[in-house]
Every structure is written in C-alpha cells, then in structure tokens.
C-alpha cells in the first residue's frame, strides 16, 4: 500500500496499514538548531521523511515573504506585515481598511495572478499538481492560511472587526463577499486540477475559547465557509480544515459545513473531549502539543502523551492522523523523542 493509499484509507475509515504521521520543521529551526543534527534525525526516521535527501550545509531555506526578518511586506490586500525572526510568519502592523472611509475605492486582488499573500503562476502550480499525481503522491492544495476570518482581521484589525460584527456594519457583508469571491476562484482552480484534498486553514481559537462568539461565527463566517466548501463536496473532493486554538464551541458548526478532516490541537481542546465528541465522527489530524509536554517535559512524558492519544483516538478502522510542528525552543532530546514516538505508535494497530 502506498503512502497515498494508506492516507486515503485513514481518512475514509477503511483500515489503513498504519497511522499517517507528519513532522514539519519550521524554516526558523535551521538557524536555531545544529543542521547536522536535524539532518541526521530526518535520515533516522524514514517514515516521517520518506523522500529526504540531505542537502549541502549551510542549508538556507527560502523564507516566505511574510517571514523575512525586518523586511516589511505588503500583501495583495494592502496589509503590511512585519516579523522579527526569519521563518516565523509575522503579524499585520498596518491594516488596509482601519477605517471604512476608503472602502468605496477599495479593490480586492486578482486571483488570476496572486494567492492573497503573494503571487502565483497557475501554469507552474498546475504542473506541480500533475507531477504529484504522476508520481502517485497525494495532491493536496487550497487556500492560504487565514483565508476568511483572519483575512478580515488583517484588513480591518481584530477589534474593529469584532465591533463590525456586533454593530452589523453593512460594509462588512460586502467585504466578506469580496473575499469569498477571491477564494472561490482559487478553489475552482484547484478542483479543475483534480486535487485529492482541498485545504481551508484558518486559526479560530485562543488559549481558552474561540476568537469570536459562536453567534458571530454562525452569522458571518460559517455561511461563507459552506459556500467555499460546497464546490469541493459536490465534486467528491476531501475537505481539510485546520484551526489552532480552543475551537470546541465552533466544532459542531464546522462539521456541518462538510469538513472531512479536522486538524486541531490536542491539549488545548482536550484529548478526552476530542475522543468523546469527534473520534469516529470525522477524520482527526491531531496537532501534537508544542506548549507544555514537548517543550518542557521529558522524553518519557512525550512517549506517554503520544501513546495516550493513539490509544484514545485511534482505531483499526482509521480516522486518525497526527502532525507535529517543530519550532525553536524544543530541547534536542525531545525532538528525538517526538520523532521516535510518532514512528513507534504509527503501527500501534498493525
């Protein structure tokens, strides 16, 4: 069974051979850890890095435009980004519409030539997808991170946006429509390429609770989500939704939208809560803790955490994938422990 076949079986609850595991190394790590150490661990863990070929050192990643230290970036919507660390996505420091006074002349970007966060060549992107398909690999693509709610935050500012929702600001509906139209163009582009999975990544949660009320989510954001996901669902394409933070109060509404895979964080939402409310109902892509256990705990605690999550959330039928994002600040021995545990418990039911 190929990795693609295995993942699709996990998503569809069709008894995969193993639990799909993903280990992402953020670009900022290459300036924070010994590169030889990271490369050695990647070579030691072929399940996590099946296509890895060691590059020459020093390895310098190509940083995203929003992740270049001390280099301000103006995105396609007119928002200015800053970051203080190479590889770490920055924050918007200047909002395109901090006042509605200029809304009448405000124009959205052209999705024929950009993704909302930088340029795109759709001919090149179509070739990238075809290459994945010809190699028998999973073709997964979709919207930029922060495509709707966070895009509104970037354009208006978080506080302004929440007041807009509370005040039922008439211009807000027009702005949402503008963003949705842009996003739909991108969705249709990828559907025309016959991708396997369409992704809709957007952080909606804080450390405790969501960033907006369930009422405002249902009124302003969820209807747009449903319209964005409908073309994928109509075609039978798998819908993948990612959100960091505590999103428990929003999850029922999210699942109504047609989400087939939900990527959510483990400890902030609660392993037992996830088991009781979601396991077996939708495919989980569990985002393994980066705040406490893997950053401050011991290797034994890391193994115990991942074992507990697999024991409580996995099934021989599938329905569980796991992902870990490495960022600076994790002890070297804990990096090894996460990789070891992910590979060990991937075959828990094999």
mmCIF file of N, CA and C in Angstrom, residues 218-271:
data_model
loop_
_atom_site.group_PDB
_atom_site.id
_atom_site.type_symbol
_atom_site.label_atom_id
_atom_site.label_comp_id
_atom_site.label_asym_id
_atom_site.label_seq_id
_atom_site.Cartn_x
_atom_site.Cartn_y
_atom_site.Cartn_z
ATOM 1 N N UNK A 218 -21.542 31.820 13.343
ATOM 2 C CA UNK A 218 -22.664 31.294 12.550
ATOM 3 C C UNK A 218 -23.217 32.347 11.598
ATOM 4 N N UNK A 219 -23.235 33.599 12.032
ATOM 5 C CA UNK A 219 -23.861 34.656 11.232
ATOM 6 C C UNK A 219 -22.971 35.150 10.094
ATOM 7 N N UNK A 220 -21.678 35.319 10.368
ATOM 8 C CA UNK A 220 -20.814 35.989 9.402
ATOM 9 C C UNK A 220 -19.810 35.076 8.694
ATOM 10 N N UNK A 221 -19.311 34.053 9.359
ATOM 11 C CA UNK A 221 -18.205 33.275 8.810
ATOM 12 C C UNK A 221 -18.657 31.926 8.263
ATOM 13 N N UNK A 222 -19.462 31.212 9.024
ATOM 14 C CA UNK A 222 -19.868 29.869 8.609
ATOM 15 C C UNK A 222 -20.596 29.846 7.261
ATOM 16 N N UNK A 223 -21.490 30.796 6.972
ATOM 17 C CA UNK A 223 -22.140 30.756 5.649
ATOM 18 C C UNK A 223 -21.136 30.832 4.496
ATOM 19 N N UNK A 224 -20.095 31.645 4.678
ATOM 20 C CA UNK A 224 -19.069 31.732 3.642
ATOM 21 C C UNK A 224 -18.289 30.421 3.548
ATOM 22 N N UNK A 225 -17.957 29.829 4.700
ATOM 23 C CA UNK A 225 -17.283 28.529 4.696
ATOM 24 C C UNK A 225 -18.084 27.504 3.893
ATOM 25 N N UNK A 226 -19.373 27.458 4.144
ATOM 26 C CA UNK A 226 -20.213 26.462 3.469
ATOM 27 C C UNK A 226 -20.196 26.667 1.959
ATOM 28 N N UNK A 227 -20.259 27.919 1.535
ATOM 29 C CA UNK A 227 -20.230 28.186 0.093
ATOM 30 C C UNK A 227 -18.854 27.872 -0.501
ATOM 31 N N UNK A 228 -17.800 28.095 0.272
ATOM 32 C CA UNK A 228 -16.457 27.780 -0.215
ATOM 33 C C UNK A 228 -16.220 26.277 -0.308
ATOM 34 N N UNK A 229 -16.820 25.536 0.597
ATOM 35 C CA UNK A 229 -16.605 24.088 0.617
ATOM 36 C C UNK A 229 -17.537 23.337 -0.330
ATOM 37 N N UNK A 230 -18.652 23.945 -0.689
ATOM 38 C CA UNK A 230 -19.651 23.249 -1.500
ATOM 39 C C UNK A 230 -19.097 22.749 -2.839
ATOM 40 N N UNK A 231 -18.332 23.541 -3.592
ATOM 41 C CA UNK A 231 -17.817 23.006 -4.860
ATOM 42 C C UNK A 231 -16.957 21.759 -4.677
ATOM 43 N N UNK A 232 -16.158 21.730 -3.614
ATOM 44 C CA UNK A 232 -15.337 20.545 -3.348
ATOM 45 C C UNK A 232 -16.211 19.353 -2.991
ATOM 46 N N UNK A 233 -17.201 19.582 -2.139
ATOM 47 C CA UNK A 233 -18.097 18.496 -1.736
ATOM 48 C C UNK A 233 -18.891 17.979 -2.925
ATOM 49 N N UNK A 234 -19.341 18.890 -3.779
ATOM 50 C CA UNK A 234 -20.111 18.482 -4.961
ATOM 51 C C UNK A 234 -19.281 17.592 -5.882
ATOM 52 N N UNK A 235 -17.979 17.818 -5.896
ATOM 53 C CA UNK A 235 -17.099 17.028 -6.763
ATOM 54 C C UNK A 235 -16.600 15.764 -6.073
ATOM 55 N N UNK A 236 -16.872 15.638 -4.777
ATOM 56 C CA UNK A 236 -16.391 14.477 -4.037
ATOM 57 C C UNK A 236 -14.958 14.612 -3.567
ATOM 58 N N UNK A 237 -14.441 15.840 -3.545
ATOM 59 C CA UNK A 237 -13.078 16.097 -3.088
ATOM 60 C C UNK A 237 -13.071 16.230 -1.567
ATOM 61 N N UNK A 238 -12.058 15.686 -0.937
ATOM 62 C CA UNK A 238 -11.967 15.716 0.525
ATOM 63 C C UNK A 238 -11.688 17.136 0.997
ATOM 64 N N UNK A 239 -12.423 17.570 2.014
ATOM 65 C CA UNK A 239 -12.277 18.905 2.592
ATOM 66 C C UNK A 239 -11.481 18.806 3.892
ATOM 67 N N UNK A 240 -10.390 19.556 3.959
ATOM 68 C CA UNK A 240 -9.497 19.571 5.130
ATOM 69 C C UNK A 240 -9.566 20.951 5.773
ATOM 70 N N UNK A 241 -9.871 20.976 7.073
ATOM 71 C CA UNK A 241 -9.945 22.239 7.816
ATOM 72 C C UNK A 241 -8.928 22.225 8.946
ATOM 73 N N UNK A 242 -8.121 23.266 9.024
ATOM 74 C CA UNK A 242 -7.149 23.416 10.120
ATOM 75 C C UNK A 242 -7.503 24.636 10.950
ATOM 76 N N UNK A 243 -7.421 24.482 12.265
ATOM 77 C CA UNK A 243 -7.527 25.644 13.147
ATOM 78 C C UNK A 243 -6.747 25.399 14.423
ATOM 79 N N UNK A 244 -5.861 26.320 14.741
ATOM 80 C CA UNK A 244 -5.204 26.294 16.039
ATOM 81 C C UNK A 244 -6.142 26.861 17.101
ATOM 82 N N UNK A 245 -5.819 26.543 18.360
ATOM 83 C CA UNK A 245 -6.547 27.108 19.490
ATOM 84 C C UNK A 245 -7.737 26.265 19.924
ATOM 85 N N UNK A 246 -8.423 26.771 20.933
ATOM 86 C CA UNK A 246 -9.594 26.114 21.518
ATOM 87 C C UNK A 246 -10.811 26.426 20.654
ATOM 88 N N UNK A 247 -11.262 25.449 19.886
ATOM 89 C CA UNK A 247 -12.371 25.662 18.948
ATOM 90 C C UNK A 247 -13.580 24.797 19.292
ATOM 91 N N UNK A 248 -13.645 24.324 20.519
ATOM 92 C CA UNK A 248 -14.713 23.392 20.892
ATOM 93 C C UNK A 248 -16.103 23.977 20.668
ATOM 94 N N UNK A 249 -16.284 25.262 20.931
ATOM 95 C CA UNK A 249 -17.608 25.867 20.793
ATOM 96 C C UNK A 249 -18.019 26.038 19.330
ATOM 97 N N UNK A 250 -17.090 25.892 18.412
ATOM 98 C CA UNK A 250 -17.388 26.092 16.986
ATOM 99 C C UNK A 250 -17.439 24.794 16.192
ATOM 100 N N UNK A 251 -17.031 23.696 16.800
ATOM 101 C CA UNK A 251 -16.798 22.488 16.008
ATOM 102 C C UNK A 251 -18.054 21.898 15.396
ATOM 103 N N UNK A 252 -19.153 21.906 16.107
ATOM 104 C CA UNK A 252 -20.374 21.355 15.514
ATOM 105 C C UNK A 252 -20.743 22.112 14.246
ATOM 106 N N UNK A 253 -20.625 23.427 14.286
ATOM 107 C CA UNK A 253 -20.940 24.235 13.108
ATOM 108 C C UNK A 253 -19.932 23.983 11.987
ATOM 109 N N UNK A 254 -18.680 23.793 12.338
ATOM 110 C CA UNK A 254 -17.669 23.496 11.324
ATOM 111 C C UNK A 254 -17.964 22.183 10.614
ATOM 112 N N UNK A 255 -18.353 21.179 11.371
ATOM 113 C CA UNK A 255 -18.598 19.872 10.766
ATOM 114 C C UNK A 255 -19.825 19.895 9.871
ATOM 115 N N UNK A 256 -20.804 20.741 10.192
ATOM 116 C CA UNK A 256 -21.985 20.887 9.340
ATOM 117 C C UNK A 256 -21.578 21.395 7.956
ATOM 118 N N UNK A 257 -20.475 22.155 7.906
ATOM 119 C CA UNK A 257 -20.021 22.696 6.623
ATOM 120 C C UNK A 257 -19.557 21.609 5.668
ATOM 121 N N UNK A 258 -19.264 20.418 6.177
ATOM 122 C CA UNK A 258 -18.848 19.318 5.323
ATOM 123 C C UNK A 258 -17.393 18.935 5.466
ATOM 124 N N UNK A 259 -16.760 19.345 6.555
ATOM 125 C CA UNK A 259 -15.349 19.037 6.770
ATOM 126 C C UNK A 259 -15.145 17.526 6.873
ATOM 127 N N UNK A 260 -14.172 17.000 6.115
ATOM 128 C CA UNK A 260 -13.869 15.574 6.164
ATOM 129 C C UNK A 260 -12.684 15.247 7.041
ATOM 130 N N UNK A 261 -11.767 16.223 7.174
ATOM 131 C CA UNK A 261 -10.607 16.104 8.055
ATOM 132 C C UNK A 261 -10.544 17.369 8.885
ATOM 133 N N UNK A 262 -10.457 17.229 10.199
ATOM 134 C CA UNK A 262 -10.295 18.397 11.062
ATOM 135 C C UNK A 262 -8.931 18.322 11.733
ATOM 136 N N UNK A 263 -8.114 19.320 11.480
ATOM 137 C CA UNK A 263 -6.806 19.434 12.128
ATOM 138 C C UNK A 263 -6.977 20.363 13.324
ATOM 139 N N UNK A 264 -6.772 19.827 14.521
ATOM 140 C CA UNK A 264 -6.927 20.622 15.739
ATOM 141 C C UNK A 264 -5.873 20.236 16.748
ATOM 142 N N UNK A 265 -5.635 21.124 17.688
ATOM 143 C CA UNK A 265 -4.602 20.902 18.695
ATOM 144 C C UNK A 265 -5.122 20.018 19.816
ATOM 145 N N UNK A 266 -4.219 19.209 20.362
ATOM 146 C CA UNK A 266 -4.621 18.179 21.318
ATOM 147 C C UNK A 266 -4.969 18.714 22.700
ATOM 148 N N UNK A 267 -4.019 19.285 23.414
ATOM 149 C CA UNK A 267 -4.231 19.592 24.825
ATOM 150 C C UNK A 267 -5.131 20.797 25.043
ATOM 151 N N UNK A 268 -5.078 21.776 24.153
ATOM 152 C CA UNK A 268 -5.911 22.962 24.353
ATOM 153 C C UNK A 268 -7.394 22.622 24.171
ATOM 154 N N UNK A 269 -7.701 21.607 23.373
ATOM 155 C CA UNK A 269 -9.086 21.160 23.210
ATOM 156 C C UNK A 269 -9.427 19.989 24.124
ATOM 157 N N UNK A 270 -8.408 19.263 24.564
ATOM 158 C CA UNK A 270 -8.630 18.160 25.497
ATOM 159 C C UNK A 270 -8.743 16.826 24.788
ATOM 160 N N UNK A 271 -7.853 15.905 25.115
ATOM 161 C CA UNK A 271 -7.863 14.593 24.456
ATOM 162 C C UNK A 271 -9.177 13.864 24.707
#
